[in-house]
mmCIF file of C-alpha atoms in Angstrom:
data_model
loop_
_atom_site.group_PDB
_atom_site.id
_atom_site.type_symbol
_atom_site.label_atom_id
_atom_site.label_comp_id
_atom_site.label_asym_id
_atom_site.label_seq_id
_atom_site.Cartn_x
_atom_site.Cartn_y
_atom_site.Cartn_z
ATOM 1 C CA MET A 131 0.000 0.000 0.000
ATOM 2 C CA ASN A 132 1.273 3.468 -0.874
ATOM 3 C CA LEU A 133 0.084 7.053 -0.908
ATOM 4 C CA SER A 134 -0.713 6.995 -4.618
ATOM 5 C CA GLN A 135 -3.134 4.104 -4.109
ATOM 6 C CA LEU A 136 -4.859 5.974 -1.304
ATOM 7 C CA TYR A 137 -5.219 9.146 -3.372
ATOM 8 C CA TYR A 138 -6.532 7.084 -6.297
ATOM 9 C CA PHE A 139 -9.033 5.361 -4.026
ATOM 10 C CA LYS A 140 -10.255 8.657 -2.590
ATOM 11 C CA LYS A 141 -10.724 10.205 -6.031
ATOM 12 C CA LEU A 142 -12.613 7.162 -7.371
ATOM 13 C CA ALA A 143 -14.802 7.126 -4.266
ATOM 14 C CA GLU A 144 -15.711 10.776 -4.880
ATOM 15 C CA LEU A 145 -16.412 10.512 -8.635
ATOM 16 C CA GLN A 146 -17.615 6.889 -8.730
ATOM 17 C CA HIS A 147 -16.460 6.602 -12.338
ATOM 18 C CA TYR A 148 -13.175 5.085 -13.512
ATOM 19 C CA THR A 149 -12.786 7.155 -16.676
ATOM 20 C CA ARG A 150 -13.471 10.516 -15.010
ATOM 21 C CA ALA A 151 -11.307 9.641 -11.993
ATOM 22 C CA ALA A 152 -8.392 8.595 -14.194
ATOM 23 C CA LYS A 153 -8.707 11.813 -16.191
ATOM 24 C CA GLU A 154 -8.570 14.008 -13.088
ATOM 25 C CA LEU A 155 -5.646 12.010 -11.735
ATOM 26 C CA TYR A 156 -3.778 12.367 -15.066
ATOM 27 C CA ILE A 157 -3.253 8.622 -15.322
ATOM 28 C CA ALA A 158 -4.455 5.911 -17.676
ATOM 29 C CA GLN A 159 -7.615 4.054 -16.704
ATOM 30 C CA PRO A 160 -5.816 0.657 -16.604
ATOM 31 C CA THR A 161 -3.331 2.171 -14.157
ATOM 32 C CA LEU A 162 -6.198 3.209 -11.899
ATOM 33 C CA SER A 163 -7.885 -0.181 -12.204
ATOM 34 C CA ASP A 164 -4.667 -2.013 -11.345
ATOM 35 C CA ALA A 165 -4.048 0.226 -8.318
ATOM 36 C CA ILE A 166 -7.529 -0.365 -6.914
ATOM 37 C CA SER A 167 -7.313 -4.120 -7.548
ATOM 38 C CA SER A 168 -3.960 -4.281 -5.746
ATOM 39 C CA LEU A 169 -5.367 -2.292 -2.825
ATOM 40 C CA GLU A 170 -8.396 -4.604 -2.537
ATOM 41 C CA LYS A 171 -6.140 -7.640 -2.713
ATOM 42 C CA GLU A 172 -3.902 -6.297 0.044
ATOM 43 C CA LEU A 173 -6.852 -5.408 2.290
ATOM 44 C CA GLY A 174 -8.697 -8.661 1.521
ATOM 45 C CA VAL A 175 -12.035 -6.934 0.912
ATOM 46 C CA ALA A 176 -13.935 -5.463 -2.030
ATOM 47 C CA LEU A 177 -14.001 -1.658 -1.933
ATOM 48 C CA PHE A 178 -16.183 -1.013 -4.980
ATOM 49 C CA CYS A 179 -18.993 -2.725 -6.810
ATOM 50 C CA ARG A 180 -20.329 -2.069 -10.293
ATOM 51 C CA ASP A 181 -23.411 0.147 -10.687
ATOM 52 C CA GLY A 182 -24.102 0.247 -14.405
ATOM 53 C CA ARG A 183 -21.290 2.203 -16.014
ATOM 54 C CA SER A 184 -20.321 3.619 -12.651
ATOM 55 C CA VAL A 185 -19.086 2.153 -9.394
ATOM 56 C CA LYS A 186 -20.107 2.651 -5.813
ATOM 57 C CA LEU A 187 -18.508 1.931 -2.478
ATOM 58 C CA THR A 188 -19.230 -1.319 -0.714
ATOM 59 C CA PRO A 189 -19.937 -1.164 3.044
ATOM 60 C CA ASP A 190 -16.246 -1.992 3.639
ATOM 61 C CA GLY A 191 -15.300 0.660 1.093
ATOM 62 C CA LYS A 192 -17.386 3.287 2.889
ATOM 63 C CA GLU A 193 -15.704 2.526 6.218
ATOM 64 C CA PHE A 194 -12.242 2.518 4.666
ATOM 65 C CA HIS A 195 -13.033 5.806 2.903
ATOM 66 C CA ARG A 196 -13.594 7.535 6.258
ATOM 67 C CA TYR A 197 -10.183 6.460 7.491
ATOM 68 C CA VAL A 198 -8.439 7.368 4.241
ATOM 69 C CA SER A 199 -10.116 10.789 4.091
ATOM 70 C CA ASP A 200 -9.134 11.601 7.668
ATOM 71 C CA SER A 201 -5.558 10.421 7.116
ATOM 72 C CA LEU A 202 -5.018 12.293 3.851
ATOM 73 C CA ARG A 203 -6.578 15.444 5.284
ATOM 74 C CA ALA A 204 -4.166 15.292 8.245
ATOM 75 C CA LEU A 205 -1.259 14.700 5.857
ATOM 76 C CA ASP A 206 -2.251 17.634 3.649
ATOM 77 C CA ASP A 207 -2.572 19.835 6.733
ATOM 78 C CA GLY A 208 0.922 18.829 7.834
ATOM 79 C CA ILE A 209 2.376 19.567 4.397
ATOM 80 C CA GLU A 210 0.710 22.987 4.396
ATOM 81 C CA VAL A 211 2.049 23.809 7.865
ATOM 82 C CA MET A 212 5.569 22.815 6.835
ATOM 83 C CA ALA A 213 5.295 24.901 3.666
ATOM 84 C CA ARG A 214 4.231 27.960 5.667
ATOM 85 C CA ARG A 215 7.016 27.402 8.165
ATOM 86 C CA LYS A 216 9.535 27.161 5.351
ATOM 87 C CA GLN A 217 8.417 30.534 4.037
ATOM 88 C CA GLN A 218 8.619 32.260 7.414
ATOM 89 C CA MET A 219 11.791 34.320 7.516
ATOM 90 C CA GLY A 220 11.748 35.242 11.161
ATOM 91 C CA GLY A 221 14.073 33.659 13.669
ATOM 92 C CA THR A 222 17.726 33.477 14.590
ATOM 93 C CA VAL A 223 20.808 32.263 12.763
ATOM 94 C CA ASN A 224 23.544 31.175 15.163
ATOM 95 C CA LEU A 225 26.720 31.935 13.222
ATOM 96 C CA GLY A 226 30.202 30.866 14.277
ATOM 97 C CA THR A 227 33.294 32.478 12.807
ATOM 98 C CA THR A 228 37.050 32.490 13.062
ATOM 99 C CA PHE A 229 39.110 35.702 13.006
ATOM 100 C CA THR A 230 39.889 35.125 9.351
ATOM 101 C CA VAL A 231 36.631 36.547 7.925
ATOM 102 C CA GLN A 232 36.187 39.411 10.348
ATOM 103 C CA ASP A 233 37.601 42.134 8.139
ATOM 104 C CA ASP A 234 35.862 43.402 5.022
ATOM 105 C CA TYR A 235 34.066 40.171 4.197
ATOM 106 C CA LEU A 236 31.776 39.470 7.154
ATOM 107 C CA PRO A 237 30.522 43.049 7.740
ATOM 108 C CA ALA A 238 29.800 43.460 4.017
ATOM 109 C CA LEU A 239 28.005 40.117 3.876
ATOM 110 C CA LEU A 240 25.781 40.818 6.890
ATOM 111 C CA LYS A 241 24.956 44.311 5.626
ATOM 112 C CA ALA A 242 23.910 42.941 2.235
ATOM 113 C CA TYR A 243 21.859 40.155 3.844
ATOM 114 C CA HIS A 244 19.891 42.577 6.036
ATOM 115 C CA GLU A 245 19.332 44.897 3.097
ATOM 116 C CA ARG A 246 17.596 42.060 1.298
ATOM 117 C CA TYR A 247 15.706 40.393 4.158
ATOM 118 C CA GLY A 248 15.321 43.199 6.661
ATOM 119 C CA ASP A 249 15.711 42.747 10.397
ATOM 120 C CA ASP A 250 13.243 39.864 10.864
ATOM 121 C CA VAL A 251 16.187 37.459 10.964
ATOM 122 C CA ARG A 252 18.536 37.946 13.884
ATOM 123 C CA ILE A 253 22.121 36.801 13.282
ATOM 124 C CA GLU A 254 23.997 36.059 16.478
ATOM 125 C CA THR A 255 27.747 35.739 15.934
ATOM 126 C CA TYR A 256 30.132 33.657 18.023
ATOM 127 C CA GLN A 257 33.902 33.666 17.625
ATOM 128 C CA ALA A 258 36.067 30.591 18.153
ATOM 129 C CA PHE A 259 38.624 28.294 16.543
ATOM 130 C CA THR A 260 37.707 25.848 13.793
ATOM 131 C CA ASN A 261 37.762 22.684 15.904
ATOM 132 C CA TYR A 262 35.330 24.158 18.438
ATOM 133 C CA LEU A 263 33.089 25.594 15.727
ATOM 134 C CA THR A 264 32.855 22.236 13.957
ATOM 135 C CA GLN A 265 31.904 20.472 17.177
ATOM 136 C CA SER A 266 29.249 23.128 17.780
ATOM 137 C CA LEU A 267 27.736 22.319 14.389
ATOM 138 C CA HIS A 268 27.491 18.670 15.419
ATOM 139 C CA ASN A 269 25.740 19.417 18.709
ATOM 140 C CA GLU A 270 23.479 22.088 17.129
ATOM 141 C CA THR A 271 24.615 25.010 19.255
ATOM 142 C CA LEU A 272 25.567 26.639 15.946
ATOM 143 C CA ASP A 273 23.638 26.598 12.669
ATOM 144 C CA VAL A 274 26.457 27.612 10.318
ATOM 145 C CA SER A 275 30.075 28.575 10.644
ATOM 146 C CA PHE A 276 32.878 30.290 8.743
ATOM 147 C CA CYS A 277 35.913 28.134 9.472
ATOM 148 C CA GLY A 278 38.644 25.936 8.099
ATOM 149 C CA ARG A 279 38.023 22.469 6.747
ATOM 150 C CA ARG A 280 38.658 19.515 9.020
ATOM 151 C CA ASP A 281 39.475 16.097 7.623
ATOM 152 C CA HIS A 282 37.167 13.124 8.213
ATOM 153 C CA GLU A 283 33.946 15.105 8.721
ATOM 154 C CA PRO A 284 31.434 13.361 6.412
ATOM 155 C CA ASP A 285 28.427 14.934 8.153
ATOM 156 C CA ILE A 286 29.641 18.492 7.548
ATOM 157 C CA GLU A 287 29.215 20.232 4.216
ATOM 158 C CA TYR A 288 31.937 22.753 3.404
ATOM 159 C CA LEU A 289 31.208 25.515 0.886
ATOM 160 C CA PRO A 290 34.329 27.466 -0.200
ATOM 161 C CA VAL A 291 33.962 31.173 0.558
ATOM 162 C CA LEU A 292 37.286 33.020 0.478
ATOM 163 C CA ASN A 293 40.985 32.440 0.753
ATOM 164 C CA ARG A 294 43.997 34.047 2.437
ATOM 165 C CA SER A 295 47.654 34.090 1.508
ATOM 166 C CA LEU A 296 50.382 32.771 3.788
ATOM 167 C CA GLU A 297 53.058 35.434 4.250
ATOM 168 C CA LEU A 298 56.028 36.276 6.408
ATOM 169 C CA GLY A 299 54.993 38.490 9.298
ATOM 170 C CA VAL A 300 57.824 40.665 10.674
ATOM 171 C CA ARG A 301 58.305 43.867 12.584
ATOM 172 C CA VAL A 302 58.805 46.970 10.430
ATOM 173 C CA ASP A 303 62.416 47.212 11.639
ATOM 174 C CA HIS A 304 63.217 43.619 10.581
ATOM 175 C CA PRO A 305 65.879 43.272 7.818
ATOM 176 C CA LEU A 306 63.311 41.637 5.509
ATOM 177 C CA ALA A 307 60.503 44.104 6.161
ATOM 178 C CA ASN A 308 61.009 46.107 2.962
ATOM 179 C CA ARG A 309 61.423 43.171 0.619
ATOM 180 C CA ALA A 310 58.910 42.764 -2.229
ATOM 181 C CA SER A 311 58.992 39.007 -1.648
ATOM 182 C CA VAL A 312 61.155 36.382 -0.008
ATOM 183 C CA SER A 313 61.876 32.712 -0.723
ATOM 184 C CA LEU A 314 61.637 29.940 1.843
ATOM 185 C CA GLU A 315 65.321 29.220 1.246
ATOM 186 C CA GLU A 316 66.195 32.731 2.457
ATOM 187 C CA LEU A 317 64.411 32.053 5.743
ATOM 188 C CA ARG A 318 66.797 29.310 6.787
ATOM 189 C CA GLY A 319 68.397 30.163 10.101
ATOM 190 C CA LEU A 320 65.726 32.673 11.120
ATOM 191 C CA ARG A 321 63.699 32.254 14.285
ATOM 192 C CA LEU A 322 60.310 31.326 12.885
ATOM 193 C CA ILE A 323 56.953 30.683 14.506
ATOM 194 C CA THR A 324 53.673 29.435 13.027
ATOM 195 C CA TYR A 325 50.373 27.714 13.787
ATOM 196 C CA ARG A 326 50.243 24.581 15.882
ATOM 197 C CA ARG A 327 49.488 21.114 14.556
ATOM 198 C CA GLY A 328 45.955 19.830 14.984
ATOM 199 C CA THR A 329 44.284 22.879 13.447
ATOM 200 C CA PRO A 330 43.362 23.036 9.737
ATOM 201 C CA ILE A 331 45.753 25.924 9.071
ATOM 202 C CA GLY A 332 48.475 24.288 11.192
ATOM 203 C CA GLU A 333 48.245 21.069 9.190
ATOM 204 C CA GLU A 334 48.367 23.006 5.925
ATOM 205 C CA VAL A 335 51.496 24.880 7.002
ATOM 206 C CA GLN A 336 53.070 21.629 8.188
ATOM 207 C CA ARG A 337 52.622 20.102 4.723
ATOM 208 C CA LEU A 338 54.376 23.135 3.272
ATOM 209 C CA LEU A 339 57.242 22.889 5.763
ATOM 210 C CA GLU A 340 57.776 19.201 5.023
ATOM 211 C CA GLN A 341 58.555 20.126 1.417
ATOM 212 C CA SER A 342 60.757 23.103 2.313
ATOM 213 C CA PRO A 343 64.345 23.509 3.547
ATOM 214 C CA LEU A 344 63.153 25.045 6.825
ATOM 215 C CA GLU A 345 63.801 23.363 10.160
ATOM 216 C CA GLY A 346 63.074 24.231 13.759
ATOM 217 C CA VAL A 347 59.926 26.282 13.115
ATOM 218 C CA GLU A 348 58.037 26.622 16.413
ATOM 219 C CA ALA A 349 54.442 25.518 15.720
ATOM 220 C CA LEU A 350 52.763 26.702 18.902
ATOM 221 C CA TYR A 351 50.047 29.193 18.031
ATOM 222 C CA ASP A 352 46.288 28.984 17.470
ATOM 223 C CA ASP A 353 45.626 32.371 15.921
ATOM 224 C CA ASP A 354 47.026 35.334 14.020
ATOM 225 C CA ILE A 355 46.651 37.846 16.842
ATOM 226 C CA THR A 356 48.745 35.873 19.326
ATOM 227 C CA MET A 357 51.474 35.378 16.737
ATOM 228 C CA ALA A 358 51.443 39.030 15.681
ATOM 229 C CA SER A 359 51.614 40.209 19.289
ATOM 230 C CA THR A 360 54.606 37.925 19.893
ATOM 231 C CA VAL A 361 56.432 39.285 16.845
ATOM 232 C CA SER A 362 55.564 42.868 17.778
ATOM 233 C CA VAL A 363 57.587 42.657 21.016
ATOM 234 C CA ASP A 364 60.462 40.583 19.605
ATOM 235 C CA GLY A 365 62.073 42.094 16.533
ATOM 236 C CA GLY A 366 64.160 39.000 15.913
ATOM 237 C CA LEU A 367 61.136 36.784 15.345
ATOM 238 C CA ALA A 368 59.296 36.169 12.075
ATOM 239 C CA ALA A 369 55.985 34.378 11.618
ATOM 240 C CA LEU A 370 54.551 32.241 8.847
ATOM 241 C CA MET A 371 50.981 33.500 9.112
ATOM 242 C CA LEU A 372 47.866 34.444 7.194
ATOM 243 C CA ASN A 373 47.467 37.994 6.001
ATOM 244 C CA SER A 374 44.254 38.678 7.908
ATOM 245 C CA ILE A 375 42.588 41.108 10.274
ATOM 246 C CA GLY A 376 44.888 40.038 13.104
ATOM 247 C CA LEU A 377 47.755 41.963 11.568
ATOM 248 C CA LYS A 378 45.812 45.211 11.374
ATOM 249 C CA LEU A 379 45.836 45.502 15.150
ATOM 250 C CA PHE A 380 49.607 46.063 15.174
ATOM 251 C CA SER A 381 51.023 49.153 13.498
ATOM 252 C CA ASN A 382 54.605 47.853 13.793
ATOM 253 C CA ILE A 383 53.921 44.585 11.909
ATOM 254 C CA THR A 384 54.116 44.117 8.149
ATOM 255 C CA THR A 385 54.009 41.087 5.861
ATOM 256 C CA VAL A 386 56.154 39.966 2.952
ATOM 257 C CA PRO A 387 54.804 37.590 0.238
ATOM 258 C CA LEU A 388 56.405 34.149 0.109
ATOM 259 C CA GLU A 389 57.804 33.096 -3.255
ATOM 260 C CA GLY A 390 56.550 29.755 -4.539
ATOM 261 C CA VAL A 391 53.577 29.669 -2.150
ATOM 262 C CA ARG A 392 50.224 29.899 -3.917
ATOM 263 C CA PRO A 393 48.260 33.075 -3.111
ATOM 264 C CA ASP A 394 45.131 31.068 -2.246
ATOM 265 C CA PHE A 395 47.045 29.093 0.366
ATOM 266 C CA TYR A 396 44.270 28.781 2.928
ATOM 267 C CA TRP A 397 40.553 28.534 2.243
ATOM 268 C CA VAL A 398 37.752 29.516 4.574
ATOM 269 C CA TYR A 399 34.452 27.661 4.228
ATOM 270 C CA LEU A 400 30.843 28.137 5.183
ATOM 271 C CA ALA A 401 30.172 24.914 7.067
ATOM 272 C CA HIS A 402 26.891 23.370 8.159
ATOM 273 C CA SER A 403 25.634 19.965 9.256
ATOM 274 C CA LYS A 404 24.109 17.758 6.574
ATOM 275 C CA LYS A 405 22.094 15.845 9.178
ATOM 276 C CA HIS A 406 20.248 18.620 10.998
ATOM 277 C CA ALA A 407 17.059 20.237 9.732
ATOM 278 C CA LYS A 408 17.336 23.926 8.896
ATOM 279 C CA THR A 409 14.880 26.742 9.449
ATOM 280 C CA ALA A 410 13.946 29.026 6.573
ATOM 281 C CA ALA A 411 16.182 31.711 8.070
ATOM 282 C CA VAL A 412 19.229 29.417 8.204
ATOM 283 C CA GLN A 413 18.665 28.106 4.680
ATOM 284 C CA SER A 414 18.228 31.634 3.352
ATOM 285 C CA PHE A 415 21.573 32.600 4.900
ATOM 286 C CA ILE A 416 23.366 29.618 3.329
ATOM 287 C CA ASP A 417 21.839 30.386 -0.063
ATOM 288 C CA PHE A 418 22.670 34.077 0.243
ATOM 289 C CA VAL A 419 26.334 33.429 1.100
ATOM 290 C CA GLN A 420 26.728 31.307 -2.042
ATOM 291 C CA GLU A 421 25.046 33.974 -4.144
ATOM 292 C CA PHE A 422 27.134 36.712 -2.512
ATOM 293 C CA ASP A 423 30.362 34.886 -3.294
ATOM 294 C CA ALA A 424 29.311 33.926 -6.812
ATOM 295 C CA ALA A 425 28.736 37.606 -7.526
ATOM 296 C CA GLY A 426 32.492 38.096 -7.073
ATOM 297 C CA VAL A 427 32.181 41.048 -4.721
ATOM 298 C CA ASP A 428 35.515 42.887 -4.713
ATOM 299 C CA LEU A 429 36.618 42.576 -1.125
ATOM 300 C CA GLY A 430 40.209 41.627 -1.754
ATOM 301 C CA TYR A 431 39.796 37.888 -1.869
ATOM 302 C CA ARG A 432 39.869 35.357 -4.700
ATOM 303 C CA LEU A 433 36.888 33.274 -5.783
ATOM 304 C CA ASP A 434 38.291 31.539 -8.842
ATOM 305 C CA SER A 435 39.471 28.205 -7.444
ATOM 306 C CA GLU A 436 39.244 25.985 -4.384
ATOM 307 C CA GLY A 437 42.325 25.035 -2.418
ATOM 308 C CA GLU A 438 42.902 21.597 -0.977
ATOM 309 C CA GLN A 439 42.885 21.262 2.791
#
């Protein structure tokens, strides 16, 4: 027994004529006849009897019709309620984010979203590291998140949003501060710091280091700001770090591009759980982010290719 059979039965019970019922159902009459025969066979009772060229319900058919009508009416009501709920744009989007998007990108995105949808949707923003944000998606304390991409997360969908270059962060009085670019080979012997292992960006940098001549790089840091603050008070240090908002907090820090390192070194994604149901507000935000990025808004980031994590 399936829903189609029940809808066919209800329509035939209302019209009491196979040809007219099949026409309104947009199916062939033999298809309708076969469906009703299968239904009667499954139930073990006759639902219709012939009445000239028409049919009419048997006593069992009349009783079954009451149950089917009540069930299909309840189902249609549920579908209508869900459709209305899907269209309702009110509510809250719990958005997690790393430091990496909190420069031009995130403020411009939120401004454009509210210009389209108004203030009926409240976006509450929480800042944390990628590993915490991903776990929060799993336990539903966050709806979506701008973060790095973690390996072995089949239940999380990652949509590429923007990328950042990996550069050499130094104090403005460092010997390399005024260089147009610098090779990894030239960094041998320098005191270097970078992101710790276990984070998406830390693992990406580690893969780079394994293919470079550099040794002894201290991988201890979770974020750009901590690294930049460390370099700002120690002129002999240099950091392999993302060129992001964290650097803008320190007037005595500058960055130098790294030769041979692709400019889209590190990608940031809009992440959300594939398993959890989404409100209309959350889905509208996900759709809007993809549209916003596809428009190629000039905010100083590249949208032309996706980097591997």
